[in-house]
Every structure is written in structure tokens, then in C-alpha cells.
mmCIF file of C-alpha atoms in Angstrom:
data_model
loop_
_atom_site.group_PDB
_atom_site.id
_atom_site.type_symbol
_atom_site.label_atom_id
_atom_site.label_comp_id
_atom_site.label_asym_id
_atom_site.label_seq_id
_atom_site.Cartn_x
_atom_site.Cartn_y
_atom_site.Cartn_z
ATOM 1 C CA MET S 1 -77.900 31.952 -13.252
ATOM 2 C CA ALA S 2 -73.925 30.796 -13.109
ATOM 3 C CA ALA S 3 -71.072 32.080 -13.936
ATOM 4 C CA ASP S 4 -69.195 30.728 -16.747
ATOM 5 C CA GLY S 5 -66.801 27.635 -15.306
ATOM 6 C CA GLN S 6 -68.683 27.506 -12.269
ATOM 7 C CA THR S 7 -71.013 25.197 -11.344
ATOM 8 C CA PRO S 8 -74.935 25.802 -9.671
ATOM 9 C CA GLY S 9 -72.696 25.238 -6.185
ATOM 10 C CA GLY S 10 -70.555 27.257 -7.004
ATOM 11 C CA GLY S 11 -67.399 25.116 -7.339
ATOM 12 C CA ASN S 12 -64.771 25.512 -10.202
ATOM 13 C CA MET S 13 -66.084 23.393 -13.530
ATOM 14 C CA ALA S 14 -63.844 21.393 -15.606
ATOM 15 C CA VAL S 15 -62.929 23.366 -18.655
ATOM 16 C CA GLY S 16 -62.440 21.275 -22.351
ATOM 17 C CA GLY S 17 -61.671 17.550 -20.180
ATOM 18 C CA ALA S 18 -58.082 19.024 -18.555
ATOM 19 C CA GLY S 19 -58.962 16.924 -15.357
ATOM 20 C CA PRO S 20 -57.729 13.059 -15.521
ATOM 21 C CA GLU S 21 -60.615 11.003 -14.800
ATOM 22 C CA ARG S 22 -61.189 8.687 -12.118
ATOM 23 C CA GLY S 23 -59.353 5.518 -12.108
ATOM 24 C CA ALA S 24 -56.776 7.204 -14.330
ATOM 25 C CA GLU S 25 -53.271 6.071 -13.071
ATOM 26 C CA PRO S 26 -50.854 8.911 -12.321
ATOM 27 C CA PRO S 27 -48.520 9.698 -14.910
ATOM 28 C CA ALA S 28 -44.499 7.945 -14.308
ATOM 29 C CA PRO S 29 -42.097 10.640 -13.552
ATOM 30 C CA GLU S 30 -39.832 11.966 -16.229
ATOM 31 C CA ARG S 31 -36.277 10.346 -16.170
ATOM 32 C CA VAL S 32 -33.280 12.763 -15.153
ATOM 33 C CA LEU S 33 -30.828 13.639 -17.688
ATOM 34 C CA PHE S 34 -28.299 15.966 -16.759
ATOM 35 C CA PRO S 35 -26.341 17.783 -19.359
ATOM 36 C CA PRO S 36 -22.787 16.919 -20.321
ATOM 37 C CA THR S 37 -22.002 20.523 -19.422
ATOM 38 C CA PHE S 38 -23.191 19.312 -15.915
ATOM 39 C CA SER S 39 -21.425 20.420 -12.954
ATOM 40 C CA VAL S 40 -22.528 20.371 -9.488
ATOM 41 C CA SER S 41 -20.399 23.008 -8.309
ATOM 42 C CA GLU S 42 -21.949 25.390 -9.940
ATOM 43 C CA ILE S 43 -24.963 25.148 -7.951
ATOM 44 C CA LYS S 44 -24.772 28.006 -4.382
ATOM 45 C CA ASN S 45 -26.939 26.022 -2.051
ATOM 46 C CA LYS S 46 -25.187 23.097 -0.074
ATOM 47 C CA GLN S 47 -27.741 20.732 0.619
ATOM 48 C CA ARG S 48 -29.412 20.912 -3.421
ATOM 49 C CA ARG S 49 -26.053 20.018 -4.787
ATOM 50 C CA HIS S 50 -25.871 16.888 -2.370
ATOM 51 C CA PHE S 51 -28.780 16.259 -3.116
ATOM 52 C CA MET S 52 -27.852 16.974 -7.085
ATOM 53 C CA PHE S 53 -24.987 15.288 -6.812
ATOM 54 C CA VAL S 54 -26.426 12.071 -4.918
ATOM 55 C CA ARG S 55 -28.918 12.205 -7.913
ATOM 56 C CA TRP S 56 -26.351 12.501 -10.412
ATOM 57 C CA LYS S 57 -24.053 9.532 -8.598
ATOM 58 C CA GLN S 58 -27.068 7.024 -9.069
ATOM 59 C CA GLN S 59 -28.109 7.948 -12.875
ATOM 60 C CA GLN S 60 -24.286 7.079 -13.623
ATOM 61 C CA ARG S 61 -24.325 3.915 -11.315
ATOM 62 C CA LYS S 62 -27.732 2.522 -13.562
ATOM 63 C CA GLU S 63 -25.711 4.093 -16.685
ATOM 64 C CA LYS S 64 -22.767 1.790 -16.113
ATOM 65 C CA LEU S 65 -24.345 -1.365 -14.961
ATOM 66 C CA ALA S 66 -27.190 -1.651 -17.910
ATOM 67 C CA LEU S 67 -24.313 -0.739 -20.605
ATOM 68 C CA ARG S 68 -22.555 -4.307 -18.276
ATOM 69 C CA LYS S 69 -25.508 -6.077 -19.211
ATOM 70 C CA LYS S 70 -25.804 -5.048 -22.492
ATOM 71 C CA ARG S 71 -22.121 -6.165 -22.933
ATOM 72 C CA ARG S 72 -22.259 -9.805 -20.717
ATOM 73 C CA LYS S 73 -25.544 -9.819 -23.652
ATOM 74 C CA GLU S 74 -24.244 -9.984 -27.009
ATOM 75 C CA ARG S 75 -21.236 -11.486 -25.260
ATOM 76 C CA GLU S 76 -23.229 -14.878 -24.319
ATOM 77 C CA ALA S 77 -25.101 -14.337 -28.037
ATOM 78 C CA LEU S 78 -22.150 -14.669 -29.693
ATOM 79 C CA GLY S 79 -20.265 -16.923 -27.779
ATOM 80 C CA ASP S 80 -17.109 -18.376 -29.027
ATOM 81 C CA LYS S 81 -17.119 -15.944 -31.423
ATOM 82 C CA ALA S 82 -17.079 -13.597 -28.778
ATOM 83 C CA PRO S 83 -13.708 -10.550 -28.333
ATOM 84 C CA PRO S 84 -11.678 -11.023 -25.309
ATOM 85 C CA LYS S 85 -12.217 -8.722 -22.417
ATOM 86 C CA ALA S 86 -10.790 -5.271 -23.091
ATOM 87 C CA VAL S 87 -8.396 -4.835 -20.307
ATOM 88 C CA PRO S 88 -9.065 -2.236 -18.090
ATOM 89 C CA LYS S 89 -6.963 1.322 -18.037
ATOM 90 C CA THR S 90 -5.160 2.164 -14.438
ATOM 91 C CA ILE S 91 -2.730 4.308 -13.103
ATOM 92 C CA GLU S 92 -0.579 0.942 -12.841
ATOM 93 C CA ASN S 93 -0.880 0.002 -16.646
ATOM 94 C CA GLN S 94 -0.418 3.457 -17.557
ATOM 95 C CA ARG S 95 2.617 3.576 -15.885
ATOM 96 C CA VAL S 96 5.045 6.029 -17.362
ATOM 97 C CA TYR S 97 8.042 4.031 -18.524
ATOM 98 C CA ASP S 98 11.551 5.163 -16.535
ATOM 99 C CA GLU S 99 14.569 4.145 -18.074
ATOM 100 C CA THR S 100 15.738 2.710 -14.229
ATOM 101 C CA THR S 101 14.110 -0.625 -14.955
ATOM 102 C CA VAL S 102 16.214 -3.825 -14.940
ATOM 103 C CA ASP S 103 15.707 -6.622 -17.076
ATOM 104 C CA PRO S 104 16.619 -9.989 -15.604
ATOM 105 C CA ASN S 105 18.753 -10.630 -18.353
ATOM 106 C CA ASP S 106 21.330 -7.667 -18.012
ATOM 107 C CA GLU S 107 24.411 -8.886 -17.414
ATOM 108 C CA GLU S 108 25.649 -5.138 -15.946
ATOM 109 C CA VAL S 109 22.910 -5.407 -13.649
ATOM 110 C CA ALA S 110 23.474 -9.537 -12.578
ATOM 111 C CA PHE S 111 27.526 -8.115 -12.110
ATOM 112 C CA ASP S 112 26.389 -5.102 -10.038
ATOM 113 C CA GLU S 113 23.927 -7.224 -7.173
ATOM 114 C CA ALA S 114 27.025 -9.788 -7.361
ATOM 115 C CA THR S 115 29.104 -7.127 -5.982
ATOM 116 C CA ASP S 116 27.676 -5.166 -3.719
ATOM 117 C CA GLU S 117 26.787 -4.663 0.442
ATOM 118 C CA PHE S 118 23.838 -7.607 0.363
ATOM 119 C CA ALA S 119 25.934 -10.555 -1.894
ATOM 120 C CA PRO S 120 27.739 -12.100 1.125
ATOM 121 C CA TYR S 121 23.521 -12.905 2.762
ATOM 122 C CA PHE S 122 22.606 -13.954 -1.116
ATOM 123 C CA ASN S 123 26.105 -16.337 -1.121
ATOM 124 C CA ARG S 124 25.156 -17.287 2.370
ATOM 125 C CA GLN S 125 27.465 -16.121 3.358
ATOM 126 C CA THR S 126 26.594 -14.475 6.672
ATOM 127 C CA VAL S 127 23.508 -14.766 8.565
ATOM 128 C CA PRO S 128 21.451 -11.991 9.406
ATOM 129 C CA LYS S 129 21.361 -10.641 13.158
ATOM 130 C CA ILE S 130 18.806 -7.075 13.247
ATOM 131 C CA LEU S 131 18.892 -4.686 16.378
ATOM 132 C CA ILE S 132 15.402 -3.040 16.698
ATOM 133 C CA THR S 133 15.089 0.389 18.621
ATOM 134 C CA THR S 134 13.614 3.176 19.226
ATOM 135 C CA SER S 135 13.386 7.107 19.826
ATOM 136 C CA ASP S 136 14.214 8.308 22.729
ATOM 137 C CA ARG S 137 11.725 7.623 25.512
ATOM 138 C CA PRO S 138 9.277 5.798 23.600
ATOM 139 C CA ARG S 139 5.528 5.304 24.232
ATOM 140 C CA GLY S 140 3.529 2.019 25.072
ATOM 141 C CA ARG S 141 2.475 2.011 21.461
ATOM 142 C CA THR S 142 6.054 1.847 19.930
ATOM 143 C CA VAL S 143 7.253 -0.774 22.028
ATOM 144 C CA ARG S 144 4.631 -2.847 21.364
ATOM 145 C CA PHE S 145 4.736 -2.184 17.764
ATOM 146 C CA CYS S 146 8.788 -2.963 17.990
ATOM 147 C CA GLU S 147 7.669 -6.481 20.155
ATOM 148 C CA GLN S 148 5.913 -7.789 17.955
ATOM 149 C CA LEU S 149 7.946 -7.064 14.804
ATOM 150 C CA SER S 150 10.844 -9.502 16.589
ATOM 151 C CA THR S 151 8.326 -12.020 16.553
ATOM 152 C CA VAL S 152 8.601 -11.603 12.346
ATOM 153 C CA ILE S 153 11.948 -11.001 12.326
ATOM 154 C CA PRO S 154 14.030 -14.046 12.830
ATOM 155 C CA ASN S 155 17.308 -13.663 15.517
ATOM 156 C CA SER S 156 15.890 -10.157 16.014
ATOM 157 C CA HIS S 157 17.216 -8.120 19.932
ATOM 158 C CA VAL S 158 15.013 -5.163 20.471
ATOM 159 C CA TYR S 159 17.152 -2.860 22.834
ATOM 160 C CA TYR S 160 15.646 0.744 23.829
ATOM 161 C CA ARG S 161 17.720 3.658 23.886
ATOM 162 C CA ARG S 162 17.992 5.905 26.357
ATOM 163 C CA GLY S 163 19.499 9.468 25.234
ATOM 164 C CA LEU S 164 22.724 7.579 22.571
ATOM 165 C CA ALA S 165 23.117 8.825 19.734
ATOM 166 C CA LEU S 166 22.931 6.626 16.687
ATOM 167 C CA LYS S 167 26.635 7.197 15.820
ATOM 168 C CA ARG S 168 27.538 5.652 19.089
ATOM 169 C CA ILE S 169 24.959 2.839 18.573
ATOM 170 C CA ILE S 170 25.925 1.964 15.061
ATOM 171 C CA PRO S 171 29.679 0.568 15.981
ATOM 172 C CA GLN S 172 28.594 -1.332 18.770
ATOM 173 C CA CYS S 173 26.523 -3.302 16.783
ATOM 174 C CA ILE S 174 29.237 -3.552 14.450
ATOM 175 C CA ALA S 175 31.693 -5.105 17.721
ATOM 176 C CA ARG S 176 28.420 -7.125 18.529
ATOM 177 C CA ASP S 177 28.126 -8.984 14.556
ATOM 178 C CA PHE S 178 24.824 -7.059 13.775
ATOM 179 C CA THR S 179 23.914 -7.339 10.277
ATOM 180 C CA ASP S 180 21.476 -4.242 10.416
ATOM 181 C CA LEU S 181 20.099 -2.039 12.152
ATOM 182 C CA ILE S 182 15.898 -1.110 12.471
ATOM 183 C CA VAL S 183 15.294 2.131 14.060
ATOM 184 C CA ILE S 184 11.595 2.822 14.854
ATOM 185 C CA ASN S 185 10.750 6.727 15.613
ATOM 186 C CA GLU S 186 7.735 7.764 16.662
ATOM 187 C CA ASP S 187 5.853 11.148 17.071
ATOM 188 C CA ARG S 188 2.699 12.427 19.292
ATOM 189 C CA LYS S 189 3.032 8.300 20.911
ATOM 190 C CA ILE S 190 1.869 7.063 17.210
ATOM 191 C CA PRO S 191 4.886 5.630 15.116
ATOM 192 C CA ASN S 192 5.310 6.906 12.401
ATOM 193 C CA GLY S 193 9.460 6.909 11.019
ATOM 194 C CA LEU S 194 11.734 3.732 10.218
ATOM 195 C CA VAL S 195 15.343 3.623 9.818
ATOM 196 C CA LEU S 196 17.021 0.513 8.129
ATOM 197 C CA SER S 197 20.818 0.487 7.649
ATOM 198 C CA HIS S 198 22.870 -1.909 6.689
ATOM 199 C CA LEU S 199 25.706 -2.955 8.461
ATOM 200 C CA PRO S 200 28.969 -2.170 8.479
ATOM 201 C CA ASP S 201 28.740 -0.340 5.479
ATOM 202 C CA GLY S 202 25.688 0.675 4.464
ATOM 203 C CA PRO S 203 23.050 1.458 2.549
ATOM 204 C CA THR S 204 20.486 3.785 4.825
ATOM 205 C CA ALA S 205 16.981 3.933 4.040
ATOM 206 C CA HIS S 206 14.687 5.856 5.801
ATOM 207 C CA PHE S 207 10.769 5.477 5.138
ATOM 208 C CA LYS S 208 7.945 7.500 6.286
ATOM 209 C CA MET S 209 5.982 4.757 7.960
ATOM 210 C CA SER S 210 1.838 4.833 8.229
ATOM 211 C CA SER S 211 -1.609 2.521 8.581
ATOM 212 C CA VAL S 212 0.425 0.885 11.789
ATOM 213 C CA ARG S 213 -2.244 -1.346 12.556
ATOM 214 C CA LEU S 214 -0.884 -3.615 16.140
ATOM 215 C CA ARG S 215 -2.198 -7.268 15.825
ATOM 216 C CA LYS S 216 -5.111 -7.019 18.199
ATOM 217 C CA GLU S 217 -6.457 -4.289 16.412
ATOM 218 C CA ILE S 218 -6.657 -6.855 13.158
ATOM 219 C CA LYS S 219 -9.735 -8.326 12.381
ATOM 220 C CA ARG S 220 -10.252 -12.008 12.394
ATOM 221 C CA LYS S 221 -6.327 -13.293 12.914
ATOM 222 C CA GLY S 222 -4.509 -15.833 13.340
ATOM 223 C CA LYS S 223 -2.828 -16.989 16.513
ATOM 224 C CA GLN S 224 0.301 -15.922 17.489
ATOM 225 C CA PRO S 225 3.664 -16.626 15.124
ATOM 226 C CA THR S 226 5.861 -19.440 15.441
ATOM 227 C CA GLU S 227 9.450 -19.227 15.826
ATOM 228 C CA HIS S 228 10.223 -20.757 12.237
ATOM 229 C CA VAL S 229 11.838 -18.537 9.115
ATOM 230 C CA PRO S 230 9.515 -16.756 7.662
ATOM 231 C CA GLU S 231 8.592 -17.075 3.681
ATOM 232 C CA VAL S 232 9.446 -13.907 1.739
ATOM 233 C CA ILE S 233 8.098 -12.487 -1.005
ATOM 234 C CA LEU S 234 9.289 -9.365 -2.713
ATOM 235 C CA ASN S 235 6.286 -7.923 -5.386
ATOM 236 C CA ASN S 236 6.316 -5.129 -7.952
ATOM 237 C CA PHE S 237 10.177 -3.985 -7.251
ATOM 238 C CA THR S 238 10.862 -3.059 -10.820
ATOM 239 C CA THR S 239 14.329 0.131 -11.042
ATOM 240 C CA ARG S 240 17.219 -0.380 -9.698
ATOM 241 C CA LEU S 241 16.374 1.423 -6.687
ATOM 242 C CA GLY S 242 13.197 -0.248 -6.547
ATOM 243 C CA HIS S 243 15.533 -3.840 -6.969
ATOM 244 C CA SER S 244 18.217 -2.059 -4.130
ATOM 245 C CA VAL S 245 15.494 -1.132 -1.440
ATOM 246 C CA GLY S 246 13.299 -4.820 -1.795
ATOM 247 C CA ARG S 247 17.638 -6.755 -1.148
ATOM 248 C CA MET S 248 17.896 -4.235 1.377
ATOM 249 C CA PHE S 249 14.826 -6.068 2.783
ATOM 250 C CA ALA S 250 15.016 -10.208 1.568
ATOM 251 C CA SER S 251 18.054 -9.384 3.951
ATOM 252 C CA LEU S 252 16.696 -9.161 7.375
ATOM 253 C CA PHE S 253 15.802 -12.814 6.777
ATOM 254 C CA PRO S 254 17.124 -15.687 6.641
ATOM 255 C CA HIS S 255 17.410 -16.961 3.284
ATOM 256 C CA ASP S 256 16.656 -20.636 4.254
ATOM 257 C CA PRO S 257 12.607 -20.699 4.949
ATOM 258 C CA GLN S 258 11.182 -23.689 7.637
ATOM 259 C CA PHE S 259 8.634 -24.239 5.117
ATOM 260 C CA ILE S 260 6.385 -26.478 7.973
ATOM 261 C CA GLY S 261 5.634 -23.000 9.949
ATOM 262 C CA ARG S 262 3.318 -22.363 6.608
ATOM 263 C CA GLN S 263 4.474 -18.242 7.585
ATOM 264 C CA VAL S 264 4.886 -15.567 4.977
ATOM 265 C CA ALA S 265 6.112 -12.206 5.557
ATOM 266 C CA THR S 266 4.902 -9.704 2.176
ATOM 267 C CA PHE S 267 6.552 -6.681 1.059
ATOM 268 C CA HIS S 268 4.102 -5.618 -2.264
ATOM 269 C CA ASN S 269 4.997 -2.282 -3.902
ATOM 270 C CA GLN S 270 2.210 -0.632 -5.317
ATOM 271 C CA ARG S 271 2.576 2.914 -6.212
ATOM 272 C CA ASP S 272 5.304 3.696 -4.484
ATOM 273 C CA TYR S 273 4.530 2.412 -1.689
ATOM 274 C CA ILE S 274 5.259 -0.053 0.555
ATOM 275 C CA PHE S 275 2.077 -2.514 2.028
ATOM 276 C CA PHE S 276 3.776 -5.272 4.816
ATOM 277 C CA ARG S 277 2.103 -8.292 5.807
ATOM 278 C CA PHE S 278 2.545 -11.363 7.200
ATOM 279 C CA HIS S 279 -0.080 -14.077 7.146
ATOM 280 C CA ARG S 280 0.027 -17.513 7.678
ATOM 281 C CA TYR S 281 -1.306 -20.131 5.401
ATOM 282 C CA ILE S 282 -2.966 -23.269 5.043
ATOM 283 C CA PHE S 283 -3.688 -25.963 2.406
ATOM 284 C CA LYS S 284 -8.047 -26.310 1.697
ATOM 285 C CA SER S 285 -7.514 -28.762 -1.232
ATOM 286 C CA GLU S 286 -5.073 -28.931 -4.310
ATOM 287 C CA LYS S 287 -6.539 -25.618 -5.860
ATOM 288 C CA LYS S 288 -7.822 -23.934 -2.616
ATOM 289 C CA VAL S 289 -5.259 -22.169 -0.096
ATOM 290 C CA GLY S 290 -6.936 -20.422 3.148
ATOM 291 C CA ILE S 291 -4.535 -17.231 5.042
ATOM 292 C CA GLN S 292 -4.604 -16.134 8.002
ATOM 293 C CA GLU S 293 -3.048 -12.454 9.161
ATOM 294 C CA LEU S 294 -1.024 -12.849 11.775
ATOM 295 C CA GLY S 295 -0.011 -9.566 12.515
ATOM 296 C CA PRO S 296 2.002 -6.375 12.789
ATOM 297 C CA ARG S 297 0.096 -4.550 9.452
ATOM 298 C CA PHE S 298 2.230 -0.846 8.628
ATOM 299 C CA THR S 299 2.735 0.957 5.081
ATOM 300 C CA LEU S 300 5.835 2.482 4.192
ATOM 301 C CA LYS S 301 7.269 5.769 1.196
ATOM 302 C CA LEU S 302 11.002 5.427 0.564
ATOM 303 C CA ARG S 303 11.757 9.374 1.778
ATOM 304 C CA SER S 304 15.651 8.866 0.935
ATOM 305 C CA LEU S 305 18.712 6.011 0.580
ATOM 306 C CA GLN S 306 21.840 6.805 1.901
ATOM 307 C CA LYS S 307 25.488 5.924 1.611
ATOM 308 C CA GLY S 308 26.837 3.852 4.306
ATOM 309 C CA THR S 309 25.563 3.763 7.420
ATOM 310 C CA PHE S 310 23.286 6.873 9.323
ATOM 311 C CA ASP S 311 25.054 10.272 9.478
ATOM 312 C CA SER S 312 22.528 12.712 8.834
ATOM 313 C CA LYS S 313 25.216 15.106 8.836
ATOM 314 C CA PHE S 314 27.907 14.361 6.002
ATOM 315 C CA GLY S 315 26.316 11.452 4.831
ATOM 316 C CA GLU S 316 26.491 10.781 0.910
ATOM 317 C CA TYR S 317 22.687 10.641 -0.575
ATOM 318 C CA GLU S 318 21.801 7.683 -3.338
ATOM 319 C CA TRP S 319 18.334 8.805 -3.836
ATOM 320 C CA VAL S 320 16.106 11.807 -1.825
ATOM 321 C CA HIS S 321 12.714 12.296 -2.475
ATOM 322 C CA LYS S 322 11.744 16.173 -3.911
ATOM 323 C CA ARG S 323 8.278 16.026 -3.458
ATOM 324 C CA ARG S 324 7.021 19.311 -5.552
ATOM 325 C CA GLU S 325 10.308 18.420 -8.777
ATOM 326 C CA MET S 326 9.359 14.249 -8.518
ATOM 327 C CA ASP S 327 5.919 13.826 -8.252
ATOM 328 C CA THR S 328 4.787 15.976 -11.417
ATOM 329 C CA SER S 329 3.147 12.819 -12.789
ATOM 330 C CA ARG S 330 0.532 10.279 -10.781
ATOM 331 C CA ARG S 331 1.710 7.991 -13.629
ATOM 332 C CA LYS S 332 5.533 7.741 -12.769
ATOM 333 C CA PHE S 333 6.517 6.224 -9.587
ATOM 334 C CA HIS S 334 10.499 5.715 -8.797
ATOM 335 C CA LEU S 335 10.560 2.060 -7.302
#
């Protein structure tokens, strides 16, 4: 006699129809919904934590995509009555207001710029003549960077220091009618700093340099730049400090560009980082323009602005970046 729940052959028998019927599809896996207070950091196992984080990111991406499709369908259904697209919130448009933001119609700013150290250049009374030098005993990468930078800045000359102090170089530059001095510093064979001193009366700016790329390291680069004077674009320098820095960069290039060369040097300020790019453009049609990057490229971060020429011991500083005091908010910028 077979026991309850077993077949005569000894196998288990499904009781109450609990087993799935043949040919039936397996149930679909339930959608993983994470609670609002879910925190991946609470998971102690590293592999499990990484797996759950990937799952959570995938779910966030799917929800965002579904919401975007829903909004697009609603806009198509409303047609001309659809509300305008919302402007996304970014750190730039949520920037903390700076009292030194320059108004283009401010008479005080116009007077200061008409009488500052760069006024002779903007009045076309002086022609830029630049000296590019390095720290002591520069390495190959820094040497190549200086040579390529000299092809970007017209009327620039490269000289390598041999144990000569900057305080002794500056009087010699003034005697030879140089208008600006650029010093490229390096650390562990990599350029990491730039000192820009306007001659003969200053000011002097010290920048941290990063993300240096030479021409051979740039993908899809154009041919070698020509000797034409490039156009200069200064973007997003809005404060009084930013105007001073932008005018320093502008005074490195001759005032009248040669448009036939179709070359552009761009200094783009974003979140107090100054991105330099050098391009050549070509008009493909009335509405389309193609560009080629010529290089080099680098990024600058202002560390200090000093009155007068370079003097690390007795110099008077107009502005010094103090990270712990100034970088209290991610939405506060100085340039």
C-alpha cells in the first residue's frame, strides 16, 4: 500500500495541483524596486555591493528614459500649445552672485581699463613681444611644449635658463623691449605651472597647469599652424579679476588678426578653470563650419595675481587663492 503523497512507483505526488502544468511559461521575474531609503554603502560584501550598485544605476537610467519618452509624447500631442522646455540646473547657472561682476556699461570699469597697464596695447601703441623661458634644466617634454607654444603666439622667442634668476632676467627683457615674460615650470618632467608677467610694470599671474597635450598626442589634429596672426576668443571672464586675467591673455597676441589664416586661440573659463585650445576653421557652407584642433592644449588654474613684476619675497599681491577660505561653496567662482 503506497503511503499518502507518494505514487506506487515510490515518487512524490503533487498534492492540491501545486506543480506547474506542462507547456506553461515560467513566471516573469519581478521588477526590482529599491526603497527610497536604500543605501548601497550599507552592504558589507564588496561584490554584492558592486552588483547592487549596478542594478540600481540601471533602474535609475530606465526610469529617466521612460520619463523622457513620456514628456516627448505629451509635447507632440500638445503641439504649439506645449510649454517651453525647462532649463536644466547646472552649477554655472546656479552660481553665487559676485559683487565684482562687471557691467559692460559701467563707466568706472571703462575708466580703469583705459588707464591700466594694458591700455597701450589696446590703444595700438605697443606691439607684443614675448619671451618664453623655463625652469632650470628643462626636460624634453617641457622643451617641446615651449617650442609649440611659440608657434601659437606670434613674435615670441624661446630662451632656456641656465641658473639665471628671474629678477635678473626681467631687467634684460625690459632693455630688449619685451612686453611679456612667460615662465613654464615643471615637476617630474611634466609642465605643471605657468608664470605670466607683463612688462615693464606688471601685473604678474601665477597659474597651476594641468592636462598638457602636445600636438602628436591629439587625435585627428590638423596640419602645422601657419605664421598668420590668430584670432583670440576670451569666454566667460565676468568679474573684475576675470577681466584683468583676460586682458593679460589678450595682450599676448597682436591686436589685428589675419583672418586669411583661419586660426583661433581660445581661452575658455569654466568654474575658474581656463581651458586653452588652438583651432583652424573652414566654412563648409553658409551654415556649417568645420574645425581642426592644432594644439597644444592645456588647462590653467589661477593661484595668485601680484602687482608689479615677479617678486616672490617683497611682492604685493592683489589676489591669492586660499582654498580653505574661498572654496566653501561649489557654486562660488572668482573669474
